[in-house]
Coordinates of C-alpha atoms in Angstrom, one line a residue:
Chain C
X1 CA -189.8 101.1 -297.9
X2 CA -187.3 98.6 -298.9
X3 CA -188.4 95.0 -298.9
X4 CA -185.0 93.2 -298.3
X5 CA -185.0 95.7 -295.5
X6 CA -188.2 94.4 -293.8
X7 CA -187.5 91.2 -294.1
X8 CA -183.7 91.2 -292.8
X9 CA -185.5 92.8 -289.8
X10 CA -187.7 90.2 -289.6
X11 CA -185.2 87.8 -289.7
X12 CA -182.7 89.3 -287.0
X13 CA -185.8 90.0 -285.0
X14 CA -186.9 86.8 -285.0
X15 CA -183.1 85.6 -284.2
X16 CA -182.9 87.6 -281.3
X17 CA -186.0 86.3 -280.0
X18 CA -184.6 82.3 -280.3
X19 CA -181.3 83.3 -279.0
X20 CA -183.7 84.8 -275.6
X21 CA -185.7 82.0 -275.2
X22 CA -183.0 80.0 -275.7
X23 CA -180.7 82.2 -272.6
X24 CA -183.8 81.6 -270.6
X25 CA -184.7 78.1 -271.3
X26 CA -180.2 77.8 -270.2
X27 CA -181.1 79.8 -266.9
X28 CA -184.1 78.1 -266.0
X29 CA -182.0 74.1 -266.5
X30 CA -179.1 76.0 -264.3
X31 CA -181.9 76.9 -261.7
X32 CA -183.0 73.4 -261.8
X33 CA -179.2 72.4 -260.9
X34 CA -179.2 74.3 -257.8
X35 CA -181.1 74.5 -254.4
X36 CA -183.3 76.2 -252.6
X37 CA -186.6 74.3 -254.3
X38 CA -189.9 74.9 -253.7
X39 CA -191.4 71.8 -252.8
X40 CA -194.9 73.1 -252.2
X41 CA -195.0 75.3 -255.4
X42 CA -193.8 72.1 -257.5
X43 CA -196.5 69.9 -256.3
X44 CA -199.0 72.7 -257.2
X45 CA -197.9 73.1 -260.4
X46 CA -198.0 68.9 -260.6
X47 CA -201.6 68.8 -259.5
X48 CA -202.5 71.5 -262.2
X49 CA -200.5 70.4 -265.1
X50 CA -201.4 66.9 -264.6
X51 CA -204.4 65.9 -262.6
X52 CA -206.6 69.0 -264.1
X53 CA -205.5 68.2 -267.7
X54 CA -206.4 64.7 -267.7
X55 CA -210.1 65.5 -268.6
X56 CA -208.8 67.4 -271.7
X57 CA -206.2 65.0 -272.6
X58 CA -209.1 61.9 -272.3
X59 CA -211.5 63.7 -274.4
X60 CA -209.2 64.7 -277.1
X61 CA -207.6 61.2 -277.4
X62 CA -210.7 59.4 -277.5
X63 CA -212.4 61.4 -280.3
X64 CA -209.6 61.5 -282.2
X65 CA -208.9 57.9 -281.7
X66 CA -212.3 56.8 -283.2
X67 CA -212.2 59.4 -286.1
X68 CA -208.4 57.6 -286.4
X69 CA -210.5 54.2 -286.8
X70 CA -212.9 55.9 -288.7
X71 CA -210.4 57.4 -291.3
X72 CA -208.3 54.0 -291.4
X73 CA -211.2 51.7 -292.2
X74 CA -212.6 54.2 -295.2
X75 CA -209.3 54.8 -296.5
X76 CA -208.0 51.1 -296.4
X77 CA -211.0 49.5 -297.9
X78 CA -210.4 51.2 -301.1
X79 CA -207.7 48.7 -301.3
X80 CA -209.2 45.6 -299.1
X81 CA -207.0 46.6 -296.0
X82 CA -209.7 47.6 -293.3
X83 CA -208.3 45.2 -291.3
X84 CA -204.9 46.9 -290.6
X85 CA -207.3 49.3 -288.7
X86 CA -205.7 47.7 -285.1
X87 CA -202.1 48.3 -286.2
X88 CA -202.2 51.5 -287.7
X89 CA -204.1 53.6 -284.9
X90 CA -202.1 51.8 -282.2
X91 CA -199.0 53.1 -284.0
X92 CA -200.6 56.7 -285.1
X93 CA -201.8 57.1 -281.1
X94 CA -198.8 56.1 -280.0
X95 CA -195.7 57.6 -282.6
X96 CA -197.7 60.9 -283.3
X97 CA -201.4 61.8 -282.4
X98 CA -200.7 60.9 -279.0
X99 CA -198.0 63.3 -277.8
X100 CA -198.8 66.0 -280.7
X101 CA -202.4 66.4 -279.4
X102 CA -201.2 66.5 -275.7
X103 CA -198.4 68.5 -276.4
X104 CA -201.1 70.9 -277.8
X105 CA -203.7 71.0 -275.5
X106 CA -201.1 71.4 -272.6
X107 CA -200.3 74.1 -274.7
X108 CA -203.7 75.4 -275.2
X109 CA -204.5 74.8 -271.2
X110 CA -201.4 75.1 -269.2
X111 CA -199.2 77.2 -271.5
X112 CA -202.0 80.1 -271.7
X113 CA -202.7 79.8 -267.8
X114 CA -199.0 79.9 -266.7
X115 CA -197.9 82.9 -269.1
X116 CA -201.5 85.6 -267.9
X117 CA -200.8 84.5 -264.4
X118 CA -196.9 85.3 -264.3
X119 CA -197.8 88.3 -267.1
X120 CA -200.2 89.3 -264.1
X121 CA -197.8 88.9 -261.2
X122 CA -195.3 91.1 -263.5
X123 CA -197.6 94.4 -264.0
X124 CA -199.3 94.0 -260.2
X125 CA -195.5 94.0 -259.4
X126 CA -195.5 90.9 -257.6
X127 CA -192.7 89.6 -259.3
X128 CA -191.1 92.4 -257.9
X129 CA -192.6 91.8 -254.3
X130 CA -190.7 88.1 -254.3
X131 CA -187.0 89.6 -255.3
X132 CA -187.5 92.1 -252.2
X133 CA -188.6 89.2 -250.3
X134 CA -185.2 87.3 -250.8
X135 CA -187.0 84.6 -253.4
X136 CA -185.8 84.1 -256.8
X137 CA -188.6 84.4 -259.7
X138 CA -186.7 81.9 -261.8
X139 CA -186.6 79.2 -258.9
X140 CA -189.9 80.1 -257.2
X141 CA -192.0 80.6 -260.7
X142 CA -190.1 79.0 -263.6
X143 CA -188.3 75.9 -262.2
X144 CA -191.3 74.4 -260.3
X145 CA -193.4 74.7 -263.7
X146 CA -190.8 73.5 -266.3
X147 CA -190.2 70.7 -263.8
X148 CA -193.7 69.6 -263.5
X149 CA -194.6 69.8 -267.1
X150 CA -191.1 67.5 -267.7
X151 CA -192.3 64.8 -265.3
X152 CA -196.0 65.0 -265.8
X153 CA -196.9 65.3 -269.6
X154 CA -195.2 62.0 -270.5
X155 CA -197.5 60.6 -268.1
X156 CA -200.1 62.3 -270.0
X157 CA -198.9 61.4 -273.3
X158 CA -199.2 57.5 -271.7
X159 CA -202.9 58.0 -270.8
X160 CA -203.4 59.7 -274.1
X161 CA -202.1 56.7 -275.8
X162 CA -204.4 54.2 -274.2
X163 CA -207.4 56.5 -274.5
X164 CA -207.4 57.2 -278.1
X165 CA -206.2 53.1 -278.5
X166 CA -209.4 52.7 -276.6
X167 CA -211.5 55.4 -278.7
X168 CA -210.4 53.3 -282.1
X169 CA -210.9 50.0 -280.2
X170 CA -214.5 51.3 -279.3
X171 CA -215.4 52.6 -282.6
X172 CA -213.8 49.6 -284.4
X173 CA -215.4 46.9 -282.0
X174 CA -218.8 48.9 -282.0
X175 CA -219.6 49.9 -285.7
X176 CA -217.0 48.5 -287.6
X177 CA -217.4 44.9 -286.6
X178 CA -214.0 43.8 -285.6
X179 CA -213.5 41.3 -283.0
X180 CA -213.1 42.6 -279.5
X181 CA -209.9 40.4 -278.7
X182 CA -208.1 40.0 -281.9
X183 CA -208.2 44.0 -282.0
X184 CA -206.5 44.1 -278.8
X185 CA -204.0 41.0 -279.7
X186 CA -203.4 43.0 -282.8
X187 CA -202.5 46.3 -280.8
X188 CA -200.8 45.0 -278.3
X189 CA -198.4 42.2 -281.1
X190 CA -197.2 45.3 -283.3
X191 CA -196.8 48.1 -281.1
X192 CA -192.8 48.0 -280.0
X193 CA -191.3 49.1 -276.7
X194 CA -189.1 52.1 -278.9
X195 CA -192.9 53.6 -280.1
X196 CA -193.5 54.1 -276.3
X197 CA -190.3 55.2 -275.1
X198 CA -190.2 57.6 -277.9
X199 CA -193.8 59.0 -277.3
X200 CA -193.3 59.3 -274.1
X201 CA -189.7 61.2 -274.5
X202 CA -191.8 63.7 -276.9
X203 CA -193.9 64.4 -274.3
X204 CA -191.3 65.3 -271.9
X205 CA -189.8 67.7 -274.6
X206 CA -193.1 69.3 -275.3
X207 CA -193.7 69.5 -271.9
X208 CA -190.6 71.2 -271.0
X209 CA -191.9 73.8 -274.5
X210 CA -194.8 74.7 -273.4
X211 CA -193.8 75.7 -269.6
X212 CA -191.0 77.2 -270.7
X213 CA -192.7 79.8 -273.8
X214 CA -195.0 80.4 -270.6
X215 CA -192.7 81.4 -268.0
X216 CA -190.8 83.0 -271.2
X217 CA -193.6 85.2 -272.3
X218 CA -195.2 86.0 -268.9
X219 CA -192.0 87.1 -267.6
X220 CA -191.3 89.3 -270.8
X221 CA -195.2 90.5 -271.0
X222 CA -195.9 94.5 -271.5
X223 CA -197.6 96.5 -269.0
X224 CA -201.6 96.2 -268.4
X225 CA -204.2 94.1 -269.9
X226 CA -203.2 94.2 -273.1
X227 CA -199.8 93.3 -271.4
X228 CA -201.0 90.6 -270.8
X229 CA -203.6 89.8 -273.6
X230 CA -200.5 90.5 -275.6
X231 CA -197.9 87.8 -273.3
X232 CA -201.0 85.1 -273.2
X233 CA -201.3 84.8 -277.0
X234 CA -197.0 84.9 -277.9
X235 CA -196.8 82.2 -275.5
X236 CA -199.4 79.8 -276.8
X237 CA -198.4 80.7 -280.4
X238 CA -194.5 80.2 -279.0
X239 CA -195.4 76.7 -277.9
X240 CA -197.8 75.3 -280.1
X241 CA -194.9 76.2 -283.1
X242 CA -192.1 74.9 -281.1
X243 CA -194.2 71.6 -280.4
X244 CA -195.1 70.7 -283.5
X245 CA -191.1 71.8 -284.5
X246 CA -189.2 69.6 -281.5
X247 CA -191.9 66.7 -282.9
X248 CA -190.6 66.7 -286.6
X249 CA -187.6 66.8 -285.5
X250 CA -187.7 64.2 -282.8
X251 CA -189.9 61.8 -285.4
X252 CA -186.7 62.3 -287.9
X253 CA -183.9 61.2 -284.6
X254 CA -186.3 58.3 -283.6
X255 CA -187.5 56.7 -286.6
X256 CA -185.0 57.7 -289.6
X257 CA -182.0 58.4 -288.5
Chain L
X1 CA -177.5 104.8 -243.9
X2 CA -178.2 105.0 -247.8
X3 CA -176.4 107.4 -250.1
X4 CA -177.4 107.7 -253.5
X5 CA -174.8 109.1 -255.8
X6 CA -175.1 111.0 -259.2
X7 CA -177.4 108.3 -260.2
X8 CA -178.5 108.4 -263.8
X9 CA -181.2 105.8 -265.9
X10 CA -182.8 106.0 -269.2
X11 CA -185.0 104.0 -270.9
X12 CA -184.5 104.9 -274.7
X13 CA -184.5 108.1 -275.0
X14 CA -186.1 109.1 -271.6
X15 CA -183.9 110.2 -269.2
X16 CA -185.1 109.6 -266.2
X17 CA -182.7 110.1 -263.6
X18 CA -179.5 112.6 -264.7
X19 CA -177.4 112.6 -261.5
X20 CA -179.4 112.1 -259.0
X21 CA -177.8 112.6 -255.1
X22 CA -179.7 111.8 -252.0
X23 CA -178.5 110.9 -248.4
X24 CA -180.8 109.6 -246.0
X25 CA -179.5 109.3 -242.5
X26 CA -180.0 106.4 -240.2
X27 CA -183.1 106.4 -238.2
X28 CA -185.0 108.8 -240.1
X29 CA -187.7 109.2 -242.7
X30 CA -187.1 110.8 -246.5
X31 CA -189.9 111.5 -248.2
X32 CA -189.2 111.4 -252.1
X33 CA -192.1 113.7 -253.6
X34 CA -192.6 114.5 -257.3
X35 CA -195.0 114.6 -260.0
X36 CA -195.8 111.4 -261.8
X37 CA -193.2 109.9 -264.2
X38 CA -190.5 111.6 -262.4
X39 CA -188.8 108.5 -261.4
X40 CA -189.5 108.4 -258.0
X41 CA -190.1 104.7 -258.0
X42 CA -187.2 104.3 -260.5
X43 CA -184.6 105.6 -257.5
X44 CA -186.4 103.3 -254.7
X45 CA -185.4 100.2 -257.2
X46 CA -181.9 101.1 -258.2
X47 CA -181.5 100.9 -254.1
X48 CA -182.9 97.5 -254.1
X49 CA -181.4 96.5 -257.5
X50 CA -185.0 95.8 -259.1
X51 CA -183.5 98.0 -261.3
X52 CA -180.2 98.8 -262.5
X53 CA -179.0 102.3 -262.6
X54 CA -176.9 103.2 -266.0
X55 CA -174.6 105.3 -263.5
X56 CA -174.0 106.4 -260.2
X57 CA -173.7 104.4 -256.7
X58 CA -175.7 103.3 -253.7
X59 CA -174.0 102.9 -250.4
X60 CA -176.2 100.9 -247.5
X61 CA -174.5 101.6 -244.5
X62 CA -171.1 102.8 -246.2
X63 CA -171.1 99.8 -248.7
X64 CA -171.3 99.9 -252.4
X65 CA -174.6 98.2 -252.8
X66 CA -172.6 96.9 -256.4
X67 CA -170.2 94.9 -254.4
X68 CA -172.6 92.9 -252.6
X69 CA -171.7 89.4 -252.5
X70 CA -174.8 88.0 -250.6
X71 CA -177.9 89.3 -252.3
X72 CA -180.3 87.5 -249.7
X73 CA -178.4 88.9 -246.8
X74 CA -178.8 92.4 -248.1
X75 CA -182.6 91.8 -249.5
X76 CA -183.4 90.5 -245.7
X77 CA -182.8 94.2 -244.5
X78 CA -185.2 95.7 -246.6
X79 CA -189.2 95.7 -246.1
X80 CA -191.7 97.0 -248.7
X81 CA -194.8 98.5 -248.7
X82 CA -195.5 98.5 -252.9
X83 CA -198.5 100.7 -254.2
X84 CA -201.0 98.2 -255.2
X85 CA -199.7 95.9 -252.2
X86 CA -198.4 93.5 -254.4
X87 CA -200.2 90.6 -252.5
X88 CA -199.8 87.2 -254.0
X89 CA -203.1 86.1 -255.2
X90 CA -202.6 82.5 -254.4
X91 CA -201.8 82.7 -250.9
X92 CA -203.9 83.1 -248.3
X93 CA -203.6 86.5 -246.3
X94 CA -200.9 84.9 -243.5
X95 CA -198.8 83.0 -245.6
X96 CA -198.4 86.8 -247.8
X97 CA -197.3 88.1 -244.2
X98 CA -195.1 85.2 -243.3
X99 CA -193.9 84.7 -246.9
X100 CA -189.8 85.6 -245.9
X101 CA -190.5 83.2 -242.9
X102 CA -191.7 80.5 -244.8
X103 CA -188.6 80.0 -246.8
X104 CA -185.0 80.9 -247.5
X105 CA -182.5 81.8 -244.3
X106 CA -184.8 83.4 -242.1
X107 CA -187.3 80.0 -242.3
X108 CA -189.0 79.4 -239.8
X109 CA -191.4 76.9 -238.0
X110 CA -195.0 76.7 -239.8
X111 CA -196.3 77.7 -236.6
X112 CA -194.0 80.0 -235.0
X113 CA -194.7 81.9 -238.8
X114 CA -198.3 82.1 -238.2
X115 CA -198.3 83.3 -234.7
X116 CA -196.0 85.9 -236.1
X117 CA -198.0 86.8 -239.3
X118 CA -201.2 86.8 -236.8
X119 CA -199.2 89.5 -234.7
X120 CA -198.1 91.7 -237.2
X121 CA -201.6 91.9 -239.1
X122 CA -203.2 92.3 -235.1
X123 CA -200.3 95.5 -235.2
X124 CA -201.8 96.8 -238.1
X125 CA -205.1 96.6 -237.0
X126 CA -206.5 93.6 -238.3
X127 CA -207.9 90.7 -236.8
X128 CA -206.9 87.2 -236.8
X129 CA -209.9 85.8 -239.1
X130 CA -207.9 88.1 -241.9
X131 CA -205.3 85.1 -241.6
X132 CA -206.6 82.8 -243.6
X133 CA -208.4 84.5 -246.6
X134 CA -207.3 85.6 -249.6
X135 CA -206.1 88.8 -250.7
X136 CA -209.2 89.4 -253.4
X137 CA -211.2 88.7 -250.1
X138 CA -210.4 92.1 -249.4
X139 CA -210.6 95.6 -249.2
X140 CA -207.8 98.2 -250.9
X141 CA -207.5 99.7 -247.4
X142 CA -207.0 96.2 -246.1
X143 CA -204.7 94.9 -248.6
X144 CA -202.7 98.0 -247.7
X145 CA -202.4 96.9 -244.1
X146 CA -201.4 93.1 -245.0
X147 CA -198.4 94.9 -247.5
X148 CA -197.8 96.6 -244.6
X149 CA -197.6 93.5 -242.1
X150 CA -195.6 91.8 -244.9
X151 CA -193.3 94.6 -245.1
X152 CA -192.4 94.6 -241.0
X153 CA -192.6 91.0 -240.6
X154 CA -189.0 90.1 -241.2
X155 CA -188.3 93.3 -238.9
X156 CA -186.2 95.1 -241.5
X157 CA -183.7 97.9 -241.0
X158 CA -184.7 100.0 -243.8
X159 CA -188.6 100.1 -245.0
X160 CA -189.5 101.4 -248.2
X161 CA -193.2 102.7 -249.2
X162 CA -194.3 103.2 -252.9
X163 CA -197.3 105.6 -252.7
X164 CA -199.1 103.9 -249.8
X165 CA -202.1 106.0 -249.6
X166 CA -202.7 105.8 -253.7
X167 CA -206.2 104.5 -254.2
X168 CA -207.6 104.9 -250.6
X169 CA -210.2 107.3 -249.2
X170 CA -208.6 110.6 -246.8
X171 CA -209.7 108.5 -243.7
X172 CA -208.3 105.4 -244.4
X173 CA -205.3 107.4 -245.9
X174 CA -205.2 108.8 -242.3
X175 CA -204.8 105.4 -241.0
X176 CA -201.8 104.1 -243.1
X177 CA -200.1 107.0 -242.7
X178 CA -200.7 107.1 -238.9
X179 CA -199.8 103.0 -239.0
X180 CA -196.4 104.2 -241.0
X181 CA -195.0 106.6 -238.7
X182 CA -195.9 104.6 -235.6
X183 CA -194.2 101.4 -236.8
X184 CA -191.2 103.4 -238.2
X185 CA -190.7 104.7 -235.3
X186 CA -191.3 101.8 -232.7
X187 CA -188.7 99.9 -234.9
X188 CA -186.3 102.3 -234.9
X189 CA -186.2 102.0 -238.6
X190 CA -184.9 103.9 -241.8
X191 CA -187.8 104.7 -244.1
X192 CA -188.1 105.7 -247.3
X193 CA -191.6 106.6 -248.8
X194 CA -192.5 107.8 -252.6
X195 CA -195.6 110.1 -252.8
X196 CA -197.6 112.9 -254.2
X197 CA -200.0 113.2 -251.0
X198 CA -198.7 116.4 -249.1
X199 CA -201.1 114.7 -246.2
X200 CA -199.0 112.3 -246.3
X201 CA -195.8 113.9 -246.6
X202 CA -196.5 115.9 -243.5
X203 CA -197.5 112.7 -241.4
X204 CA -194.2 110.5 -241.9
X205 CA -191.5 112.4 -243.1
X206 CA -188.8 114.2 -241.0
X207 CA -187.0 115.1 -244.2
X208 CA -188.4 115.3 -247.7
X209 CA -186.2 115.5 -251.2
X210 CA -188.3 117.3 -254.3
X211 CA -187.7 115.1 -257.9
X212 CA -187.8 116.9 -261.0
X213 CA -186.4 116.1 -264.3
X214 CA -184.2 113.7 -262.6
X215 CA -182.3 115.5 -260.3
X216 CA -183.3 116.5 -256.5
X217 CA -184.1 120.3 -256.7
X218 CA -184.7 120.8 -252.9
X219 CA -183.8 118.4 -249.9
X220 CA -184.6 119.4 -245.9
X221 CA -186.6 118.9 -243.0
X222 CA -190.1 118.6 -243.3
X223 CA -190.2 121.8 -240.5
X224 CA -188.5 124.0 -243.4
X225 CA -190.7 122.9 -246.4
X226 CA -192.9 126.0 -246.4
X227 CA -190.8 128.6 -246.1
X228 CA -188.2 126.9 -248.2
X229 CA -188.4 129.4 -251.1
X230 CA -187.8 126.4 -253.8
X231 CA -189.7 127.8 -256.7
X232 CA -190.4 123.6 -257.5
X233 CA -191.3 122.9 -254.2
X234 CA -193.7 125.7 -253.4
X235 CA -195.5 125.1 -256.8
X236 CA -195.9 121.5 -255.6
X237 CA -197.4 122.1 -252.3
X238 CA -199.6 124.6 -253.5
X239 CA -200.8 122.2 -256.6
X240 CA -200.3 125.4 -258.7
X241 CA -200.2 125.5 -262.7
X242 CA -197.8 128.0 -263.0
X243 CA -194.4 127.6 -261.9
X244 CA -190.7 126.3 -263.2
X245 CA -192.9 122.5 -263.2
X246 CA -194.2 122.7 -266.6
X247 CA -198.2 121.6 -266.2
X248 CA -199.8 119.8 -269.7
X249 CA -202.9 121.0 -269.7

């Protein structure tokens, strides 16, 4: 077996696959563009995206806001600068743990539960039931859920932000010994209105990844469970990769370029 | 009314249809029998474009099914009974009957919807309490009978059955098939129905079409089926291992 051969098909394999999701991420934005829309299905697909990740999305932010404090306060007194504790988890929620750690457990959460339960409409031919029934998968599945994750995980990313704030705000005022309001003044004085915009512009991105590698995948999925096992674990792979992609390169357009 | 012409599909290296030709008149019932993997299911597809052929045409009523300009209008004359039922899970049983009613050009009413999705399930013998669970709520035989409600509830021209006793006991078998040909014939419809149950073959088809190795080896009445003298059919009805229809063992 030649080696340069593997890997060139590795390489053209993986090409092909980008240039797909790519063609289907195209469809799904022309779909988007065009009526009928499926009002109902969209506010489903709100409710689950946003409402039943919030419990996620608050427990991750808050831990990892208070290990943030944690972390800071260790790390900065071995120079005598505990007490940019305030600044730097307001700015480390906000620029990168925020929407990174959301974008991931929508990932983990949504991505996962969209891709089985399109992979599972696919092999119980459903998917085929709705094109005899005069409804278009890509509006009546894809659009609704691309949609929702656009409009809702920023909204997420926002709650995120203030939760994990509040999880280093909690630790800090609790163990650390800061002052209650002189953290918040802190927070609230070096935090800029371009750190929210672009955290919450990440989230729309990674929302619109991780609906779209699950619509992607569960429409693409094999036949039977492992089908779908198979779908399930591409898209969640899919999204967490191009998350944490789109986020390097979205940190380079917002705060170097 | 459909017209199937030297219609060919692989996948890879499988050939599953090489030319296949079948006519099935207005009005009448074609029964498309075969053993498993024969493409039987492949053929219903190409006619509603869920797949595409690699070759051949499909007329619907004298027009090239290729040319069709307005998908939905040409969707809206088709019903389909699919073999698992192909219920969607999320729905509650009435809103899977009145699903085409719900949406697109023949919307209705939410109302007028219900009372019509109550009426086909009452035709197919369920009641109206059926309305509003879910399809895991049920039985096979009964998730049969909501396909079948969905199928009619648009009142299609042409209805098409994938296997629709697959899975169910002789007796509730008996039903559905009963349920087809009464409803086929009441709307006046075209049907066309997939199968390897001679039971059922012999309960809703007035013409049947044999499918082996792509091609249709023997087409006729149902009336002439036994004394057709088609070496593939008459090892098919008789479920023998020898014959032209090569049995892995």
């Amino acid at each position: 077996m030649n080696p340069l051969a593997v890997l060139g098909r590795t390489v053209l394999a993986a090409l092909a696959a980008i240039g797909r999701i790519a063609l289907f991420g195209a469809d799904a934005v022309s779909h988007l563009m065009r009526p009928p829309y499926y009002t109902r299905e969209f506010a489903a697909q709100l409710l689950n995206i946003g409402w039943l990740s919030l419990p996620v999305v608050g427990l991750t932010a808050v831990f990892t806001g208070g290990a943030l404090a944690l972390q800071i306060y260790a790390g900065g007194s071995r120079f005598n600068a505990e007490a940019v504790v305030p600044q730097i988890v307001a700015v480390g929620m906000v620029r990168e743990l925020g929407p990174v750690l959301v974008g991931l457990m929508i990932a983990a959460r949504v991505t996962s539960s969209i891709a089985a339960e399109i992979a599972t409409m696919k092999v119980t031919e459903q998917i085929d039931a709705l094109v005899t029934l005069s409804t278009h998968p890509m509006k009546y599945l894809t659009v609704p859920r691309v949609l929702a994750a656009v409009l809702v995980v920023p909204f997420l990313v926002g709650v995120g932000d203030i939760i994990g704030i509040f999880g280093g705000y909690a630790v800090s005022t609790g163990t650390l010994g800061f002052n209650a309001a002189a953290y918040i003044n802190n927070t609230v004085n070096f935090l800029e209105p371009h750190d929210v915009y672009s955290s919450l512009t990440k989230g729309a991105v990674f929302g619109f990844c991780a609906a779209l590698m699950g619509c992607y995948h569960g429409m693409n999925s094999g036949r039977g469970a492992m089908g779908v096992g198979r779908a399930t674990k591409s898209a969640v792979e899919g999204a967490a990769i191009l998350i944490l992609a789109a986020n390097f390169v979205l940190t380079g357009v917002f705060f170097t370029l | 009314m459909i017209r199937m012409e030297g219609i060919h599909k692989s996948f890879g290296s499988n050939h599953v249809l090489r030319g296949l030709d079948l006519n099935i008149p207005k009005g009448t019932s074609m029964v498309i029998i075969g053993g498993s993997g024969t493409g039987k299911s492949i053929a219903l597809k190409c006619v509603l474009g869920l797949v595409t052929q690699d070759r051949g045409e499909i007329f619907v009523d004298g027009k090239n099914a290729a040319d069709t300009t307005d998908r939905d209008a040409f969707l809206a004359r088709f019903g389909m009974l699919f073999q698992g039922a192909a219920l969607f899970d999320s729905l509650p049983v009435w809103q899977n009957v009145a699903f085409r009613l719900l949406r697109g050009t023949l919307k209705r009413p939410r109302d007028e919807a219900r009372a019509i999705a109550v009426e086909k399930l009452r035709r197919v013998g369920l009641k109206e309490d059926v309305a509003d669970r879910f399809p895991a709520e049920l039985s096979g035989g009964m998730q049969k009978r909501v396909g079948l409600a969905r199928a009619i509830a648009a009142e299609p021209e042409i209805i098409f059955f994938d296997e629709p006793t697959t899975g169910l006991d002789p007796i509730m078998s008996g039903v559905i098939n009963d349920l087809i040909r009464e409803i086929v014939e009441e709307m006046g419809a075209t049907a066309m129905t997939i199968t390897h149950d001679m039971t059922s073959v012999r309960a809703i088809a007035d013409n049947i079409a044999m499918l082996h190795e792509g091609i249709i080896q023997w087409t006729g009445p149902v009336a002439e089926m036994d004394s057709c003298g088609n070496p593939y059919l008459e090892q098919f009805i008789n479920g023998r291992a020898e014959g032209p229809i090569e049995a892995v063992r």
